[in-house]
Amino acid sequence: MSRQSLTKAHAKISELTWEPTFATPATRFGTDYTFEKAPKKDPLKQIMRSYFPMEEEKDNRVYGAMDGAIRGNMFRQVQQRWLEWQKLFLSIIPFPEISAARAMPMAIDAVPNPEIHNGLAVQMIDEVRHSTIQMNLKKLYMNNYIDPAGFDMTEKAFANNYAGTIGRQFGEGFITGDAITAANIYLTVVAETAFTNTLFVAMPDEAAANGDYLLPTVFHSVQSDESRHISNGYSILLMALADERNRPLLERDLRYAWWNNHCVVDAAIGTFIEYGTKDRRKDRESYAEMWQRWIYDDYYRSYLIPLEKYGLTIPHDLVEEAWNRITNKGYVHEVARFFATGWPVNYWRIDTMTDTDFEWFEHKYPGWYSKYGKWWEEYNRLAYPGINKPIAFEDVGYQYPHRCWTCMVPALIREDMVVEKVDNQWRTYCSETCYWTDAVAFRGEYEGKDTPNMGRLTGFREWETLHHGKDLADIVTNLGYVRDDGQTLVGQPHLDLDPKKMWKLDDVRGNTFQSPNVLLNQMTESERNAHIAAYRAGATVPA
Amino acid sequence: MTATQETTATTEPKQRSFPKIEFTDSEAGAKEFPSSKSRTYSYYTPAKRRATMYEDVTVDVQPDPDRHLTQGWIYGFGDGPGGYPQEWTVAKSSNWHQFLDPNEEWDQTIFRNNSAVVHQVELCLSNAKRARAYDGWNTPWLKFIERNVGAWMHAENGLALHVFSSIQRSGPTNMINTAVAVNAAHKMRFAQDLALFNLDLSEADVSFDGSAHMEVWQDAPEWQPTREVVEQLTAVPDWCELLFATNIVFEQLVGSLFRTELVMQIAARNGDYITPTIVGTGEHDYDRDLNYTRTLFQLLTHDPDHGDANRALFGKWMTLWVPRCLAAARALQPIWSQPADKAVTFATSLDAATAKFTVLLESLGLDIPKELSL
Ligand SMILES: [Fe+2]
Ligand SMILES: [Fe+2]
Ligand SMILES: [Zn+2]
């Protein structure tokens, strides 16, 4: 289509909307934002006549690559260390994708300007594409990769696992609570605009270095739809900015959304990239270096900071603190160690680390060995069954952590843990901002104004509570993380597939699992104070 | 950021390095060990013996506390639970997850099918232009298209954005919501195709006012009851009522009445082979969309625990929506006499539409509303 006829086509499609006079669309999902003064924006409309063939063409390339990968025996060169983590990642990500589709009518309902409705509805279809294309990729892995266990129970595992839940908030955050908080600020302005670069570009690029070129094929194809989504979100953001009354809400939501995305996405993707790779070239970018490029430069400096000219207060402090957590406080390394500690209740296997890995970590993160090296040596030492218990139940100088009530990643930077009684319960938080999110942001009132549409934190947020006081073998059985011999665990603390070296239920039986939060709430005040002080000081056993 | 490095770009040529690809022998079947042959999704039971691609990419992607979800929904709304509460409709099911989309829509089907339609429409329109097909149309027919097909495209677009897009946030399962999302995509594409057809006509060397449709939709008396029902539909908060009222009642009594029983019947007689091709794609979409809708409502009317209550409920919904849609249909009567060749009468068309509606209701096990026999 020529530019002129494209312009005419856009104008014609705009004629399809009208001002209703008999009844207005039901407001299923409310917002405390107001758009009365929103300027008319006219983002480019997607013409379905070019949209469908364009996406079909992208699909053809993806499915062609899939056929090619199988004909070319890609799995002969795939690193198991890498693909195991895909059991976790690909169990999570189709839900946030489909949630993004479900979020679109929330944005359509909340923003009265019909100019942007078309783009949002097209995004809805994109997101159905993303979710199902990713489910299909996972199926291909299940069918063609040496160890299908974990892929085979993917959506169930996602729904009953502690790590699945961490990822689930990413999707639930898109579809619950204030429509603009969820479907615009959290989903588009932060998750899509900032973090899809690490999720869908940086991480899949690492897959290629580990012999898997399908992940990048699929996710680059997904990412190519993202610029349209980002501009949808930006249009709504500018409309919201037009009304002074939205200012405090925007600032609240940017703080919450930024921090929660950091906590969740950097935990997961950072771990996959740093601990899931076999590529230890010294000049390959570390997660911290990727983060600096994609998040700090491309997002923070080029997208967020320019919003200041509209008078918006940007959470500079939280961007700096996220960076600080990644570079100085060992955030990713702590998360990886936590995942590995919990291996019996994982549905993927986690490889041991070698001297090459140690060297690389020390090179990229000076001081790494003194903080984490010993623990990974213990992990190697305790990798096989028969002699010892799973590492979480051996004394290796590591105290099983408290979980953050808000982001559900544990309070791993121990000196930063916040403990408060909220809603009549002692809760732990990984950071001041996560405490604020629960105690201040997700409430029916904010800075003296009613915010009836704001969401609430709900559910059994501490996963360990559900399994408190039970035997580890029974927990694994109940979760269903047992292989088809009825004995061998899906999760393993090494990659050896020799059945004699794989842990069985009997090898983990006799260990009682305890919830740190249940115990915390049972303590007397002085016990609790002592416990918290010791935890913050880095105690290796619970005080 | 205090730690920002000055710049990553250096002037000296960088040594290029590449990851080493290793032979790992990590393909299926390379070793035998527990679960080494476990190559089907094990967390749900497929409807037939073998799981379909559709089931594998759709089932359980939206978690459910009734199935595997153990920690519950971790965010709630200010005034109620989050996730996908079954209470968002008053209709009840003993197992919402039983619904599977008979069209088995997922990524590949969506883009393949809609692209095929796009190609068909584009070919038709470019042939029409090349053959100067519009030159042969008589004035009343041009007027008919200008006003009525022009008005109708608004209805399609409104349903896309404010009915089907809306519903797909609210259904209790991924299978329901995805089927409805695809329905929205159909409607949006079809509405746009009609609009771009309108653009072609206004650029052709014939007397055609490409902007007349707006006034007709907004003000012409024959179209106001239709616009009224469409707007009333968008205002329905209960997703299941909305789907029923739209795809079962409105589409039968107004949508198909206009598309199938009028446009498709009379276009050829008025020398127009183009419009039926485009409107035919809309009919084809509705056929598919009715297919999933019928399956869903059949499950609900035959539900072992709630079938009776659901049938009563749908009967109640019809007492509201059937009169509204019949009023809209009857108001359209004047447009039957606008073309030069009036191949069908309004009465014949309405009879045909109500007869099909009756068959549909019978297939759902629902009583026929008394308004239909009047
Ligand atoms: Fe997406
Ligand atoms: Fe997106
Ligand atoms: Zn936190």
XYZ file of N, CA, C and O in Angstrom, chain A residues 83-234:
608
model
N 18.807 -26.120 28.920
C 17.432 -26.495 28.610
C 16.625 -26.853 29.862
O 15.403 -26.712 29.880
N 17.308 -27.308 30.904
C 16.594 -27.598 32.138
C 15.870 -26.362 32.676
O 14.743 -26.447 33.144
N 16.555 -25.215 32.584
C 15.916 -23.982 33.095
C 14.710 -23.597 32.254
O 13.830 -22.873 32.710
N 14.676 -24.056 30.997
C 13.509 -23.756 30.164
C 12.262 -24.458 30.682
O 11.143 -24.044 30.387
N 12.467 -25.540 31.442
C 11.296 -26.182 32.061
C 10.597 -25.195 32.996
O 9.371 -25.172 33.087
N 11.386 -24.388 33.672
C 10.794 -23.361 34.538
C 10.278 -22.192 33.696
O 9.107 -21.821 33.783
N 11.156 -21.632 32.872
C 10.780 -20.420 32.141
C 9.538 -20.648 31.265
O 8.588 -19.865 31.297
N 9.546 -21.726 30.513
C 8.423 -21.951 29.588
C 7.169 -22.451 30.300
O 6.099 -22.492 29.704
N 7.296 -22.833 31.554
C 6.060 -23.125 32.299
C 5.400 -21.822 32.723
O 4.188 -21.747 32.854
N 6.216 -20.795 32.927
C 5.681 -19.519 33.416
C 5.144 -18.644 32.283
O 4.016 -18.155 32.335
N 5.951 -18.450 31.246
C 5.742 -17.309 30.359
C 4.442 -17.344 29.542
O 3.859 -16.286 29.268
N 3.902 -18.511 29.150
C 2.628 -18.447 28.409
C 1.477 -17.829 29.214
O 0.553 -17.275 28.630
N 1.570 -17.892 30.535
C 0.497 -17.280 31.327
C 0.566 -15.749 31.314
O -0.454 -15.097 31.055
N 1.719 -15.147 31.581
C 1.784 -13.687 31.393
C 1.372 -13.262 29.980
O 0.699 -12.244 29.807
N 1.728 -14.039 28.986
C 1.341 -13.682 27.616
C -0.179 -13.663 27.468
O -0.755 -12.695 26.963
N -0.817 -14.749 27.901
C -2.270 -14.782 27.708
C -2.925 -13.750 28.622
O -3.963 -13.169 28.290
N -2.291 -13.479 29.755
C -2.823 -12.436 30.644
C -2.766 -11.077 29.973
O -3.651 -10.238 30.182
N -1.731 -10.851 29.183
C -1.645 -9.582 28.466
C -2.837 -9.454 27.513
O -3.432 -8.380 27.379
N -3.207 -10.563 26.870
C -4.408 -10.535 26.016
C -5.628 -10.169 26.845
O -6.419 -9.300 26.474
N -5.749 -10.820 27.993
C -6.932 -10.593 28.837
C -6.965 -9.182 29.404
O -8.013 -8.693 29.829
N -5.792 -8.554 29.502
C -5.722 -7.208 30.083
C -6.245 -6.144 29.129
O -6.623 -5.053 29.562
N -6.268 -6.444 27.843
C -6.588 -5.398 26.870
C -7.964 -4.766 27.059
O -8.092 -3.553 26.991
N -9.016 -5.566 27.293
C -10.308 -4.903 27.512
C -10.316 -4.024 28.761
O -11.103 -3.078 28.835
N -9.449 -4.326 29.729
C -9.393 -3.462 30.909
C -8.918 -2.077 30.492
O -9.462 -1.056 30.924
N -7.911 -2.050 29.631
C -7.420 -0.759 29.146
C -8.461 -0.103 28.232
O -8.684 1.107 28.291
N -9.121 -0.916 27.401
C -10.145 -0.359 26.503
C -11.262 0.283 27.315
O -11.704 1.393 27.032
N -11.702 -0.425 28.362
C -12.772 0.110 29.212
C -12.351 1.380 29.933
O -13.150 2.299 30.119
N -11.100 1.402 30.371
C -10.673 2.500 31.243
C -10.404 3.789 30.473
O -10.568 4.873 31.010
N -9.962 3.640 29.235
C -9.588 4.822 28.464
C -10.676 5.108 27.446
O -10.929 4.301 26.563
N -11.351 6.241 27.586
C -12.525 6.479 26.742
C -12.198 6.794 25.288
O -13.082 6.746 24.449
N -10.951 7.118 24.984
C -10.659 7.566 23.618
C -10.617 6.405 22.634
O -9.720 5.563 22.698
N -11.582 6.369 21.718
C -11.651 5.227 20.808
C -10.435 5.113 19.900
O -10.182 4.052 19.337
N -9.676 6.201 19.775
C -8.512 6.172 18.881
C -7.553 5.043 19.236
O -6.843 4.543 18.373
N -7.497 4.681 20.513
C -6.502 3.678 20.855
C -7.090 2.273 21.012
O -6.360 1.313 21.192
N -8.402 2.163 20.927
C -9.016 0.853 21.162
C -8.596 -0.185 20.129
O -8.391 -1.352 20.440
N -8.500 0.247 18.894
C -8.123 -0.666 17.824
C -6.759 -1.304 18.098
O -6.584 -2.521 18.021
N -5.789 -0.488 18.455
C -4.448 -1.003 18.725
C -4.439 -1.987 19.888
O -3.720 -2.988 19.869
N -5.255 -1.704 20.877
C -5.298 -2.597 22.036
C -5.928 -3.940 21.668
O -5.489 -4.993 22.132
N -6.944 -3.895 20.832
C -7.584 -5.152 20.424
C -6.639 -5.988 19.565
O -6.623 -7.216 19.650
N -5.844 -5.332 18.747
C -4.863 -6.086 17.951
C -3.804 -6.691 18.878
O -3.389 -7.843 18.705
N -3.408 -5.929 19.876
C -2.452 -6.480 20.842
C -3.014 -7.741 21.491
O -2.292 -8.718 21.728
N -4.308 -7.725 21.763
C -4.944 -8.909 22.341
C -4.678 -10.144 21.463
O -4.328 -11.215 21.970
N -4.813 -9.974 20.153
C -4.604 -11.126 19.267
C -3.125 -11.521 19.249
O -2.778 -12.709 19.274
N -2.247 -10.512 19.223
C -0.812 -10.807 19.308
C -0.515 -11.692 20.514
O 0.286 -12.623 20.445
N -1.123 -11.349 21.644
C -0.774 -12.036 22.879
C -1.297 -13.478 22.876
O -0.671 -14.364 23.458
N -2.419 -13.703 22.204
C -2.868 -15.092 22.030
C -1.828 -15.840 21.187
O -1.467 -16.985 21.463
N -1.329 -15.145 20.178
C -0.258 -15.727 19.352
C 0.938 -16.097 20.226
O 1.435 -17.223 20.177
N 1.375 -15.162 21.047
C 2.570 -15.400 21.853
C 2.383 -16.584 22.793
O 3.260 -17.441 22.924
N 1.261 -16.604 23.461
C 1.042 -17.670 24.443
C 1.040 -19.041 23.776
O 1.700 -19.978 24.242
N 0.317 -19.149 22.676
C 0.186 -20.486 22.085
C 1.442 -20.893 21.311
O 1.790 -22.071 21.269
N 2.150 -19.937 20.755
C 3.380 -20.279 20.027
C 4.441 -20.755 21.027
O 5.268 -21.626 20.736
N 4.406 -20.197 22.232
C 5.359 -20.614 23.260
C 4.998 -21.988 23.827
O 5.875 -22.813 24.112
N 3.704 -22.228 23.995
C 3.280 -23.562 24.435
C 3.729 -24.608 23.418
O 4.125 -25.720 23.773
N 3.647 -24.245 22.153
C 4.041 -25.172 21.109
C 5.553 -25.427 21.118
O 6.002 -26.557 20.929
N 6.336 -24.388 21.375
C 7.784 -24.570 21.469
C 8.117 -25.539 22.606
O 8.946 -26.442 22.473
N 7.424 -25.353 23.714
C 7.662 -26.217 24.873
C 7.332 -27.677 24.546
O 8.036 -28.596 24.956
N 6.271 -27.844 23.786
C 5.887 -29.189 23.371
C 6.983 -29.812 22.507
O 7.295 -31.002 22.642
N 7.571 -28.982 21.670
C 8.672 -29.477 20.831
C 9.857 -29.914 21.702
O 10.471 -30.951 21.464
N 10.155 -29.143 22.728
C 11.218 -29.544 23.657
C 10.866 -30.872 24.330
O 11.687 -31.765 24.444
N 9.622 -30.963 24.785
C 9.200 -32.196 25.459
C 9.383 -33.407 24.532
O 9.797 -34.477 24.967
N 9.089 -33.196 23.268
C 9.144 -34.314 22.330
C 10.554 -34.673 21.891
O 10.801 -35.825 21.519
N 11.461 -33.718 21.916
C 12.744 -33.954 21.257
C 13.972 -33.867 22.148
O 15.065 -34.228 21.725
N 13.798 -33.390 23.359
C 14.931 -33.234 24.275
C 15.072 -34.508 25.103
O 14.086 -35.183 25.400
N 16.274 -34.798 25.509
C 16.543 -36.085 26.160
C 15.672 -36.334 27.389
O 15.178 -37.445 27.582
N 15.466 -35.293 28.207
C 14.718 -35.506 29.456
C 13.415 -34.713 29.464
O 13.398 -33.523 29.786
N 12.309 -35.354 29.123
C 11.039 -34.623 29.057
C 10.396 -34.363 30.426
O 9.430 -33.594 30.510
N 10.917 -34.987 31.489
C 10.282 -34.829 32.807
C 10.338 -33.369 33.234
O 11.390 -32.746 33.210
N 9.199 -32.854 33.629
C 9.118 -31.431 33.976
C 8.427 -30.650 32.873
O 7.539 -29.850 33.137
N 8.805 -30.919 31.626
C 8.024 -30.382 30.506
C 6.655 -31.060 30.470
O 5.650 -30.445 30.148
N 6.653 -32.349 30.809
C 5.416 -33.120 30.658
C 4.319 -32.712 31.645
O 3.157 -33.012 31.438
N 4.684 -32.047 32.725
C 3.672 -31.648 33.711
C 3.629 -30.126 33.845
O 3.202 -29.574 34.853
N 4.009 -29.466 32.789
C 4.352 -28.056 32.861
C 3.314 -27.141 33.516
O 3.628 -26.377 34.412
N 2.057 -27.199 33.079
C 1.102 -26.229 33.612
C 0.681 -26.578 35.037
O 0.338 -25.706 35.825
N 0.725 -27.849 35.375
C 0.448 -28.226 36.756
C 1.583 -27.751 37.657
O 1.360 -27.177 38.719
N 2.801 -27.992 37.221
C 3.952 -27.585 38.020
C 3.965 -26.071 38.204
O 4.219 -25.560 39.301
N 3.675 -25.375 37.139
C 3.589 -23.913 37.219
C 2.619 -23.494 38.323
O 2.876 -22.544 39.062
N 1.524 -24.225 38.442
C 0.456 -23.814 39.348
C 0.675 -24.252 40.790
O -0.035 -23.794 41.682
N 1.627 -25.144 41.050
C 1.801 -25.548 42.453
C 3.222 -25.351 42.974
O 3.538 -25.788 44.073
N 4.034 -24.651 42.233
C 5.433 -24.508 42.606
C 5.733 -23.092 43.123
O 5.157 -22.124 42.648
N 6.680 -23.020 44.050
C 7.040 -21.704 44.615
C 7.588 -20.762 43.545
O 7.360 -19.550 43.580
N 8.344 -21.291 42.599
C 8.936 -20.440 41.563
C 7.888 -20.083 40.516
O 7.897 -18.970 39.967
N 6.991 -21.018 40.256
C 5.877 -20.717 39.362
C 5.076 -19.541 39.896
O 4.661 -18.652 39.143
N 4.874 -19.529 41.205
C 4.087 -18.451 41.805
C 4.789 -17.110 41.661
O 4.148 -16.090 41.417
N 6.101 -17.116 41.831
C 6.844 -15.863 41.647
C 6.567 -15.333 40.246
O 6.301 -14.157 40.041
N 6.615 -16.234 39.272
C 6.355 -15.819 37.895
C 4.902 -15.468 37.668
O 4.588 -14.594 36.862
N 4.021 -16.134 38.377
C 2.596 -15.916 38.136
C 2.172 -14.494 38.461
O 1.289 -13.927 37.812
N 2.806 -13.889 39.490
C 2.411 -12.517 39.820
C 2.671 -11.585 38.634
O 2.001 -10.572 38.481
N 3.636 -11.940 37.817
C 3.943 -11.159 36.628
C 2.700 -11.105 35.727
O 2.314 -10.051 35.247
N 2.054 -12.242 35.522
C 0.826 -12.269 34.723
C -0.376 -11.725 35.469
O -1.154 -10.954 34.928
N -0.531 -12.109 36.735
C -1.688 -11.638 37.500
C -1.658 -10.130 37.675
O -2.705 -9.486 37.769
N -0.443 -9.593 37.741
C -0.316 -8.139 37.858
C -0.900 -7.400 36.666
O -1.277 -6.242 36.773
N -0.985 -8.086 35.514
C -1.539 -7.444 34.308
C -3.065 -7.347 34.349
O -3.647 -6.545 33.641
N -3.686 -8.244 35.080
C -5.134 -8.438 34.915
C -5.951 -8.161 36.166
O -7.151 -8.426 36.185
N -5.306 -7.678 37.235
C -6.040 -7.554 38.489
C -5.812 -6.165 39.081
O -4.729 -5.606 38.972
N -6.832 -5.671 39.746
C -6.719 -4.381 40.422
C -7.103 -3.237 39.506
O -7.861 -3.415 38.547
N -6.602 -2.060 39.815
C -6.897 -0.872 39.017
C -6.507 -1.121 37.558
O -5.385 -1.526 37.262
N -7.445 -0.861 36.666
C -7.234 -1.215 35.254
C -6.005 -0.542 34.666
O -5.287 -1.135 33.861
N -5.737 0.683 35.053
C -4.581 1.389 34.488
C -3.288 0.940 35.157
O -2.270 0.705 34.495
N -3.330 0.783 36.464
C -2.164 0.242 37.169
C -1.727 -1.067 36.524
O -0.541 -1.281 36.245
N -2.715 -1.931 36.278
C -2.421 -3.285 35.811
C -2.095 -3.312 34.325
O -1.011 -3.737 33.912
N -3.038 -2.859 33.513
C -2.944 -3.079 32.071
C -2.092 -2.031 31.375
O -1.690 -2.225 30.234
N -1.813 -0.946 32.061
C -0.962 0.054 31.415
C 0.405 0.185 32.090
O 1.425 -0.116 31.492
N 0.428 0.621 33.364
C 1.736 0.904 33.958
C 2.524 -0.396 34.174
O 3.665 -0.527 33.734
N 1.892 -1.364 34.843
C 2.638 -2.588 35.148
C 2.939 -3.388 33.871
O 4.074 -3.773 33.617
N 1.909 -3.608 33.060
C 2.105 -4.427 31.859
C 2.936 -3.710 30.795
O 3.964 -4.225 30.351
N 2.479 -2.560 30.389
C 3.093 -1.993 29.188
C 4.246 -1.048 29.484
O 5.333 -1.192 28.923
N 4.000 -0.086 30.376
C 5.027 0.943 30.593
C 6.278 0.342 31.236
O 7.387 0.780 30.971
N 6.089 -0.691 32.063
C 7.276 -1.289 32.672
C 7.611 -2.670 32.088
O 8.681 -2.862 31.523
N 6.686 -3.628 32.185
C 7.061 -4.991 31.774
C 7.431 -5.051 30.297
O 8.490 -5.543 29.923
N 6.565 -4.555 29.445
C 6.859 -4.667 28.009
C 7.968 -3.715 27.575
O 8.870 -4.106 26.836
N 7.892 -2.479 28.039
C 8.854 -1.501 27.539
C 10.255 -1.758 28.087
O 11.241 -1.639 27.371
N 10.341 -2.141 29.357
C 11.673 -2.358 29.928
C 12.108 -3.815 29.820
O 13.174 -4.123 29.287
N 11.290 -4.716 30.319
C 11.816 -6.042 30.619
C 11.663 -7.077 29.508
O 12.269 -8.142 29.578
N 10.866 -6.797 28.483
C 10.834 -7.786 27.401
C 12.190 -7.854 26.696
O 12.509 -8.861 26.081
N 12.980 -6.803 26.813
C 14.308 -6.867 26.194
C 15.184 -7.940 26.835
O 15.934 -8.623 26.147
N 15.102 -8.063 28.150
C 15.892 -9.125 28.775
C 15.204 -10.473 28.597
O 15.843 -11.486 28.348
N 13.864 -10.462 28.690
C 13.124 -11.722 28.582
C 13.195 -12.324 27.185
O 13.370 -13.526 27.022
N 12.996 -11.492 26.198
C 12.748 -12.008 24.853
C 13.925 -11.803 23.902
O 13.902 -12.276 22.778
N 14.913 -11.043 24.325
C 16.061 -10.845 23.453
C 17.337 -11.359 24.119
O 17.971 -12.293 23.635
N 17.688 -10.777 25.277
C 18.951 -11.158 25.913
C 18.966 -12.640 26.278
O 19.922 -13.368 25.984
N 17.908 -13.098 26.910
C 17.894 -14.486 27.372
C 17.908 -15.477 26.205
O 18.724 -16.407 26.197
N 17.050 -15.298 25.196
C 17.124 -16.213 24.048
C 18.472 -16.169 23.318
O 18.924 -17.182 22.779
N 19.116 -14.999 23.326
C 20.440 -14.948 22.711
C 21.392 -15.888 23.432
O 22.246 -16.538 22.815
N 21.235 -15.976 24.730
C 22.084 -16.882 25.503
C 21.768 -18.334 25.131
O 22.647 -19.201 25.155
N 20.505 -18.580 24.773
C 20.133 -19.931 24.350
C 20.957 -20.358 23.144
O 21.443 -21.496 23.063
N 21.135 -19.435 22.210
C 21.881 -19.765 20.992
C 23.300 -20.189 21.336
O 23.857 -21.119 20.732
N 23.879 -19.524 22.341
C 25.236 -19.888 22.757
C 25.263 -21.276 23.392
O 26.336 -21.859 23.571
N 24.095 -21.791 23.726
C 24.019 -23.112 24.330
C 23.384 -24.129 23.383
O 22.805 -25.126 23.806
N 23.495 -23.831 22.099
C 23.101 -24.798 21.085
C 21.631 -24.784 20.715
O 21.187 -25.588 19.901
N 20.857 -23.896 21.323
C 19.426 -23.874 21.048
C 19.083 -22.619 20.261
O 19.040 -21.524 20.814
N 18.852 -22.770 18.965
C 18.493 -21.581 18.193
C 16.988 -21.445 17.989
O 16.517 -20.529 17.341
N 16.201 -22.359 18.569
C 14.751 -22.204 18.444
C 14.198 -21.169 19.401
O 13.289 -20.420 19.055
N 14.735 -21.134 20.601
C 14.250 -20.146 21.558
C 14.392 -18.730 20.984
O 13.425 -17.964 20.999
N 15.578 -18.361 20.455
C 15.661 -17.028 19.849
C 14.731 -16.854 18.646
O 14.156 -15.786 18.467
N 14.552 -17.887 17.848
C 13.654 -17.748 16.692
C 12.247 -17.392 17.161
O 11.623 -16.456 16.656
N 11.760 -18.136 18.137
C 10.401 -17.894 18.613
C 10.311 -16.544 19.328
O 9.406 -15.748 19.059
N 11.257 -16.272 20.188
C 11.101 -15.067 21.015
C 11.438 -13.779 20.267
O 10.879 -12.729 20.575
N 12.312 -13.839 19.304
C 12.507 -12.635 18.493
C 11.244 -12.343 17.688
O 10.881 -11.187 17.479
N 10.588 -13.388 17.262
C 9.335 -13.209 16.540
C 8.282 -12.583 17.462
O 7.531 -11.692 17.067
N 8.261 -13.049 18.696
C 7.360 -12.463 19.689
C 7.719 -10.995 19.913
O 6.867 -10.106 19.905
N 8.996 -10.743 20.086
C 9.450 -9.388 20.405
C 9.117 -8.411 19.275
O 8.896 -7.236 19.529
N 9.054 -8.915 18.042
C 8.793 -8.009 16.919
C 7.388 -7.418 16.989
O 7.100 -6.437 16.314
N 6.502 -7.994 17.781
C 5.173 -7.393 17.980
C 5.197 -6.329 19.078
O 4.234 -5.589 19.255
N 6.289 -6.325 19.826
C 6.286 -5.563 21.069
C 6.301 -4.046 20.862
O 5.747 -3.314 21.677
N 6.917 -3.581 19.766
C 6.987 -2.123 19.615
C 5.585 -1.523 19.490
O 5.333 -0.428 19.993
N 4.685 -2.252 18.866
C 3.302 -1.749 18.797
C 2.685 -1.672 20.190
O 1.971 -0.730 20.523
N 2.977 -2.686 21.006
C 2.396 -2.695 22.357
C 2.945 -1.540 23.185
O 2.235 -0.902 23.953
N 4.239 -1.298 22.996
C 4.881 -0.222 23.744
C 4.265 1.120 23.360
O 4.028 1.978 24.213
N 3.961 1.294 22.083
C 3.377 2.583 21.716
C 1.920 2.684 22.177
O 1.466 3.773 22.522
N 1.199 1.577 22.243
C -0.135 1.616 22.881
C -0.014 2.154 24.299
O -0.774 3.020 24.738
N 0.931 1.590 25.035
C 1.083 1.958 26.440
C 1.507 3.404 26.602
O 1.027 4.105 27.496
N 2.364 3.829 25.710
C 2.863 5.203 25.791
C 1.733 6.199 25.539
O 1.631 7.220 26.214
